[in-house]
XYZ file of C-alpha atoms in Angstrom:
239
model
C 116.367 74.966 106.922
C 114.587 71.653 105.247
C 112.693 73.938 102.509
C 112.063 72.399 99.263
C 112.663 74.920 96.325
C 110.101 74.561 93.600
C 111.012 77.439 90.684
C 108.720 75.827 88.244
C 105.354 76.875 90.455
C 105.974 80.247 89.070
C 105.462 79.100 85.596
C 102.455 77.186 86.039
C 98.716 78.244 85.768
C 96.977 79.683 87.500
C 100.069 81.059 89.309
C 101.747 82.574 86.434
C 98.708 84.424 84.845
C 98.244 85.943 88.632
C 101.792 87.345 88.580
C 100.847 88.331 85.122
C 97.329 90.291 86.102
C 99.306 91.770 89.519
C 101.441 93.363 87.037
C 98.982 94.760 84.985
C 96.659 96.317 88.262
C 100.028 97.469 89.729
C 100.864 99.450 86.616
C 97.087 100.719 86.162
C 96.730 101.873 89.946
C 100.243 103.715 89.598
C 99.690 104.679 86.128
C 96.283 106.289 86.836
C 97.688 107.927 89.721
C 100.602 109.153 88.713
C 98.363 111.364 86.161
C 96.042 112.353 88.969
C 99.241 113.296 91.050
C 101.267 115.017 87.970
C 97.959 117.394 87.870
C 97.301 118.069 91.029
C 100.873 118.159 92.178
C 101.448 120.964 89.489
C 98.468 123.330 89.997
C 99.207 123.025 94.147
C 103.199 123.889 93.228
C 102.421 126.794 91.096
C 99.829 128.109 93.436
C 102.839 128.243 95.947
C 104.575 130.349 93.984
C 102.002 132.999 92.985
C 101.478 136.580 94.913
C 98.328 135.745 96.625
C 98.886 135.179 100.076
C 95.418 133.332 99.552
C 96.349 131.095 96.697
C 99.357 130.587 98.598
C 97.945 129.655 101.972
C 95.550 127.278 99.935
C 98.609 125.382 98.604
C 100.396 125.057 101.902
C 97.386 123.484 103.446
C 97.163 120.868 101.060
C 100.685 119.720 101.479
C 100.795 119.697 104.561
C 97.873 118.176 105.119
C 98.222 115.438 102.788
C 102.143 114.834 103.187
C 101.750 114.977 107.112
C 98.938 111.849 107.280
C 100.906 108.524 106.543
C 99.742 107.273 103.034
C 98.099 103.494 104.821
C 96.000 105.833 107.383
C 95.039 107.841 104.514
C 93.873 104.748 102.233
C 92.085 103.293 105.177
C 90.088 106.836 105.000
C 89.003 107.501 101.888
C 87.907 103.787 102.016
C 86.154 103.466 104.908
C 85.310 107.184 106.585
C 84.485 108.930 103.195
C 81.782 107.353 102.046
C 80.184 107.463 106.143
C 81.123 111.158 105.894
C 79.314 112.415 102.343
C 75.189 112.263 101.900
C 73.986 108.344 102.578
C 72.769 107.980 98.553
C 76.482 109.549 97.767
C 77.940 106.981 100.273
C 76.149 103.877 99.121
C 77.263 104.385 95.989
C 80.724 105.050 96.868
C 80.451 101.362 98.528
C 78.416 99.394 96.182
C 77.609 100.532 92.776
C 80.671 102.698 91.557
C 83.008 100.927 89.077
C 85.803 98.811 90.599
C 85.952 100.684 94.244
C 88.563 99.212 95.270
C 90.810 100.291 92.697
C 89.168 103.708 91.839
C 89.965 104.781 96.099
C 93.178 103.675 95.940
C 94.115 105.282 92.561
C 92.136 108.860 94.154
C 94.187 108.088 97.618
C 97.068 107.817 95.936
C 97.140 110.586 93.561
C 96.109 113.193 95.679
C 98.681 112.440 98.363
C 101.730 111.826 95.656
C 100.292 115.410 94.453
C 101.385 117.022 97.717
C 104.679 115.846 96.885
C 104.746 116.330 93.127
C 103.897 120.433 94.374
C 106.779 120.514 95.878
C 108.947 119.858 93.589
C 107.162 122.089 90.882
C 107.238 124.760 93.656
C 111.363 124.583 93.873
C 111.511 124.341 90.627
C 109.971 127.428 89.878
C 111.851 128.966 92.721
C 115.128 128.078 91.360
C 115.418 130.198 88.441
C 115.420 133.595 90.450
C 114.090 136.909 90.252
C 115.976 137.650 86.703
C 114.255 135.356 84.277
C 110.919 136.949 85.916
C 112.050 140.714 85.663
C 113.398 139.392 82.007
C 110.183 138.148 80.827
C 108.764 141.107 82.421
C 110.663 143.773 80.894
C 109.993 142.389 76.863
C 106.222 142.709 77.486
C 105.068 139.742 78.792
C 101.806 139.236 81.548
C 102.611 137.299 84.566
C 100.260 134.169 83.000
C 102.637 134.622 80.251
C 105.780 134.093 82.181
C 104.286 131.332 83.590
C 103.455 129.656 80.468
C 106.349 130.681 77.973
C 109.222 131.384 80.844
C 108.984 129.746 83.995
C 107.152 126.360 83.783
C 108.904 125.106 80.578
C 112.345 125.802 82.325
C 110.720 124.405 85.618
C 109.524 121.027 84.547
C 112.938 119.990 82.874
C 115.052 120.695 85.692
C 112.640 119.164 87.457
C 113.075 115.545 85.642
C 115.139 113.862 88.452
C 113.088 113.930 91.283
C 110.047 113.569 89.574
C 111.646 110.357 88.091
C 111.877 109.419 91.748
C 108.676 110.606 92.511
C 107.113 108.032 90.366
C 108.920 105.308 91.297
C 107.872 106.241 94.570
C 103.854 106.308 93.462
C 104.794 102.702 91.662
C 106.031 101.461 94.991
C 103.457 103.077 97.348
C 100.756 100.907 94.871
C 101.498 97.981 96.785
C 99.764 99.494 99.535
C 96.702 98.809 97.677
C 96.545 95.345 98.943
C 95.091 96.209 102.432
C 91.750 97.497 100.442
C 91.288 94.642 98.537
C 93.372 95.372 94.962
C 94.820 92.204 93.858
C 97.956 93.810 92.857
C 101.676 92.124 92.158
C 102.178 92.005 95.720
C 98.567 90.640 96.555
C 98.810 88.131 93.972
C 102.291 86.929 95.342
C 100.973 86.592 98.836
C 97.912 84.667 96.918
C 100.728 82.219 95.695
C 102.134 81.534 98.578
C 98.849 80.498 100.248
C 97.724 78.279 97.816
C 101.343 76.545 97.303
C 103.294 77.567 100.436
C 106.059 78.163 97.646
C 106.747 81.462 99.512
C 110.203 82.512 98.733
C 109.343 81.964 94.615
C 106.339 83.981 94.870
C 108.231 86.994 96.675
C 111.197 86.573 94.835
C 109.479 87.027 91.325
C 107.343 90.002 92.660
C 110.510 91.645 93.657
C 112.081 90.974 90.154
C 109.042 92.162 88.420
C 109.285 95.341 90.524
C 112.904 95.732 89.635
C 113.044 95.308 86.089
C 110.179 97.674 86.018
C 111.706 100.382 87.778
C 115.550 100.161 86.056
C 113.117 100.587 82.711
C 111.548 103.796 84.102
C 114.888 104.849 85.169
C 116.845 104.339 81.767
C 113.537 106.044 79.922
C 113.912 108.855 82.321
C 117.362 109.385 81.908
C 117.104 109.804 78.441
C 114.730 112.354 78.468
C 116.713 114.065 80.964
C 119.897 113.750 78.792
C 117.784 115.622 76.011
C 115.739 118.073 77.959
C 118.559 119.329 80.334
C 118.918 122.843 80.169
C 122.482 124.178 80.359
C 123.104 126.609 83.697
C 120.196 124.724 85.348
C 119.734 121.833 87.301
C 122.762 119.241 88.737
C 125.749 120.406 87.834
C 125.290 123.529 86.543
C 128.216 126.016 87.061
């Protein structure tokens, strides 16, 4: 292999300030979406869990639909069906004149198909604590919204921690998928690198560092909020 190794690229402009700005669109896109999928995700799970068989059969649908379409078919969708799909003036708009398109699909895309898995996990959540805590609640006086809000979902959410942890690493990963609609995220911008300076290895290897660091930092935030949220008798390791 005659390949000539060339570290200091990396750290000259405008290379560096594009590894710098791929960071920055990669944690907007999977920041923004992560909200959109937190929200979602949440309202979907706890539909799942109520009596009505409608509310119920609503939620099911959307997971299903959106966790059984893979996430690059989906992107290609919203990007390029949708706006053929909706009113022409609606479409147009979706095309040319709304704010950053590019990144404003891909943020929607993603969101709404991290959400289906976000509901499940708010869905098991709430089905792990059994029948008592509900009868419990019940019993002192309390509504079924009141369970909900004062019983079930605070309990929920923190045993919950782990995989949603994982969840949004997962969203942070799945942004790089962003690239194929035009999103000049870390990933684009290392691909961009390696055009212009054939310096491929350097431009992969820092993307994959950035990515790193940035998810051991989620993780060791995450597990510190799990260390202080964990309820005892729930979750991993509970007896």
């Amino acid at each position: 292999m005659n390949y000539s190794w060339n570290w200091g690229i990396l750290f000259q402009e405008p290379y560096f300030g594009w590894l710098i700005s791929g960071t920055g669109w990669t944690l907007a896109v999977a920041s923004a979406a992560w909200i959109i999928a937190f929200v979602v995700g949440s309202a979907i799970g706890i539909l799942r869990t109520t009596p009505s068989r409608l509310a119920r059969g609503f939620g099911t649908a959307y997971v299903e639909l959106f966790r059984g379409i893979p996430l690059l078919v989906q992107l290609f969708l919203w990007y390029f069906v949708v706006p053929e799909l909706v009113p022409h003036e609606l479409g147009m708009w979706m095309k040319r004149d709304m704010p950053n398109p590019e990144y404003t699909t891909a943020v929607i895309c993603l969101g709404l198909y991290t959400a289906a898995r976000v509901a499940e996990q708010v869905r098991s959540g709430i089905e792990s604590l059994g029948r008592d805590l509900v009868y419990a609640g019940l019993a002192i006086g309390l509504t079924p919204l009141q369970n909900y809000l004062y019983i079930r979902l605070p309990i929920s959410y923190r045993i919950i921690i782990p995989p949603l942890t994982s969840e949004f690493l997962t969203i942070f990963k799945n942004s790089a998928l962003a690239l194929t609609i035009g999103v000049l995220e870390l990933t684009a911008q290392a691909r961009q690198i390696e055009n212009y300076t054939f310096q491929g290895f350097e431009a992969f290897t820092a993307a994959t560092v950035i990515y790193l660091v940035i998810t051991m930092l989620v993780v060791f935030i995450m597990r510190i909020i799990e260390r202080y949220t964990k309820v005892p008798g729930f979750g991993a390791g509970a007896r």
